[in-house]
Tab-separated table of C-alpha atoms in Angstrom:
chain	number	residue	atom	x	y	z
A	1	MET	CA	99.980	122.273	2.247
A	2	ALA	CA	98.464	119.568	0.141
A	3	VAL	CA	95.147	121.705	-0.086
A	4	TRP	CA	97.120	124.718	-1.185
A	5	ALA	CA	98.661	122.832	-3.936
A	6	LEU	CA	95.619	120.962	-5.257
A	7	GLY	CA	93.625	124.304	-5.259
A	8	ALA	CA	96.566	125.940	-6.984
A	9	PHE	CA	97.524	123.497	-9.679
A	10	VAL	CA	94.988	120.535	-10.000
A	11	VAL	CA	91.159	121.406	-9.074
A	12	SER	CA	90.161	123.313	-11.936
A	13	PRO	CA	89.760	126.125	-12.453
A	14	THR	CA	93.087	126.384	-10.944
A	15	GLY	CA	94.179	129.061	-8.612
A	16	PHE	CA	97.261	129.449	-10.954
A	17	GLU	CA	95.247	130.104	-14.292
A	18	GLU	CA	93.033	132.231	-12.375
A	19	MET	CA	95.902	134.509	-11.260
A	20	ARG	CA	97.622	134.374	-14.788
A	21	GLN	CA	94.629	135.771	-16.255
A	22	GLU	CA	94.344	138.764	-14.241
A	23	MET	CA	98.331	139.259	-13.318
A	24	GLY	CA	100.015	137.756	-16.344
A	25	GLN	CA	102.471	134.788	-16.184
A	26	HIS	CA	105.312	136.758	-14.331
A	27	GLY	CA	102.991	138.104	-11.838
A	28	ALA	CA	101.362	134.918	-11.185
A	29	VAL	CA	104.477	133.007	-10.827
A	30	ALA	CA	105.862	135.553	-8.242
A	31	GLN	CA	102.327	135.505	-6.418
A	32	MET	CA	102.606	131.597	-6.022
A	33	LEU	CA	106.117	131.659	-5.123
A	34	THR	CA	105.208	134.293	-2.523
A	35	SER	CA	102.432	132.288	-1.092
A	36	ALA	CA	104.396	128.897	-0.963
A	37	GLY	CA	107.309	130.541	0.922
A	38	PHE	CA	104.747	132.040	3.592
A	39	LEU	CA	103.165	128.802	3.861
A	40	LEU	CA	106.266	126.937	4.089
A	41	VAL	CA	107.672	129.380	6.795
A	42	ASP	CA	103.982	128.998	8.667
A	43	THR	CA	103.786	125.287	8.776
A	44	ALA	CA	107.433	125.141	9.945
A	45	LEU	CA	106.885	127.368	12.735
A	46	ARG	CA	103.830	125.347	13.667
A	47	VAL	CA	105.781	122.150	13.784
A	48	VAL	CA	108.476	123.540	15.859
A	49	VAL	CA	105.863	125.208	18.694
A	50	ALA	CA	103.823	121.647	18.462
A	51	PHE	CA	107.239	119.997	19.513
A	52	ARG	CA	107.650	122.486	22.362
A	53	MET	CA	104.061	121.759	23.305
A	54	ARG	CA	105.099	118.062	23.308
A	55	ALA	CA	108.043	118.754	25.488
A	56	GLY	CA	105.495	120.207	28.136
A	57	ARG	CA	106.032	124.140	27.466
A	58	ASN	CA	102.362	125.531	28.275
A	59	TRP	CA	103.128	128.727	26.337
A	60	ALA	CA	103.265	126.422	23.056
A	61	ARG	CA	99.936	125.211	23.962
A	62	LEU	CA	98.810	128.754	23.968
A	63	VAL	CA	100.152	129.800	20.829
A	64	LEU	CA	99.068	126.611	18.979
A	65	THR	CA	95.026	127.453	20.521
A	66	ALA	CA	95.601	131.296	19.460
A	67	LEU	CA	96.306	130.114	16.148
A	68	GLY	CA	93.753	127.597	16.008
A	69	VAL	CA	90.981	130.236	17.021
A	70	LEU	CA	92.174	132.935	14.710
A	71	GLY	CA	91.955	130.462	11.858
A	72	MET	CA	88.780	129.657	12.562
A	73	PHE	CA	87.810	133.372	12.915
A	74	LEU	CA	89.231	133.897	9.680
A	75	LEU	CA	87.113	131.286	8.157
A	76	LEU	CA	83.890	132.857	9.650
A	77	ALA	CA	84.964	135.900	8.250
A	78	THR	CA	85.502	134.695	4.714
A	79	MET	CA	82.195	132.810	4.856
A	80	SER	CA	80.298	136.388	5.496
A	81	MET	CA	82.365	137.994	2.823
A	82	ASP	CA	81.269	135.306	0.305
A	83	GLY	CA	77.919	136.270	0.727
A	84	LEU	CA	76.857	134.345	3.784
A	85	GLY	CA	75.262	136.266	6.744
A	86	TRP	CA	76.211	135.619	10.257
A	87	GLU	CA	72.944	134.331	10.836
A	88	THR	CA	73.763	131.302	8.248
A	89	VAL	CA	77.233	130.597	9.174
A	90	THR	CA	76.307	127.502	11.139
A	91	GLU	CA	73.644	126.356	8.538
A	92	SER	CA	76.451	126.611	5.652
A	93	ILE	CA	78.975	124.760	6.836
A	94	GLY	CA	78.271	121.777	4.512
A	95	ASP	CA	78.510	124.255	1.474
A	96	LEU	CA	82.170	125.282	2.078
A	97	PRO	CA	84.490	123.351	0.229
A	98	LEU	CA	85.388	120.366	2.249
A	99	SER	CA	88.966	120.957	2.907
A	100	ASP	CA	88.111	124.384	5.050
A	101	SER	CA	85.270	122.743	7.033
A	102	VAL	CA	87.491	119.731	7.492
A	103	LEU	CA	90.479	121.817	8.647
A	104	SER	CA	88.213	123.755	11.272
A	105	LEU	CA	86.712	120.786	12.828
A	106	LEU	CA	90.180	119.317	13.319
A	107	ASP	CA	91.378	122.560	14.988
A	108	ALA	CA	88.282	122.804	16.973
A	109	CYS	CA	89.008	119.133	18.073
A	110	VAL	CA	92.565	119.610	18.806
A	111	ILE	CA	91.922	122.654	20.727
A	112	MET	CA	89.375	120.562	22.888
A	113	LEU	CA	91.911	117.897	23.522
A	114	MET	CA	94.792	120.311	24.416
A	115	PHE	CA	92.553	121.345	27.624
A	116	LEU	CA	91.244	118.183	28.795
A	117	PRO	CA	91.931	117.252	32.303
A	118	THR	CA	94.836	114.927	31.372
A	119	ALA	CA	96.456	117.327	29.284
A	120	ASN	CA	96.014	119.916	31.869
A	121	ALA	CA	97.884	117.548	34.367
A	122	TYR	CA	100.768	116.691	31.820
A	123	PHE	CA	101.552	120.374	31.520
A	124	SER	CA	101.088	121.496	35.250
A	125	THR	CA	103.548	118.298	36.119
A	126	ARG	CA	105.813	119.487	33.504
A	127	SER	CA	106.156	123.289	34.743
A	128	ARG	CA	106.858	122.097	38.289
A	129	THR	CA	109.864	119.862	37.137
A	130	ASP	CA	111.339	122.412	34.855
């Protein structure tokens, strides 16, 4: 959420300024409100699913894994659409905005931690007691 706000309103050239030039004031405001609403709903759902995972629900762990992997694939697709060939994807991680690469690395680390033997034991123990 913070990355979105910084990119939209703080970091020059701001996303809002670019949208206002393309869509006009009304269109830019409508687009920002739509984007912010979607981001809030997405964040709220991820938090709810994370709490379900913390409660030992394996389905929640799988949902969060799927969302993280999907996000990483979307990042790779964005990199390739920005003119980077698939062969340079691994070499160009340093050229990405810091937020994108850091968030992708955090997603990968979290997914890895969710499937360590200790985590697997936690979920299998919880499913037997429910």
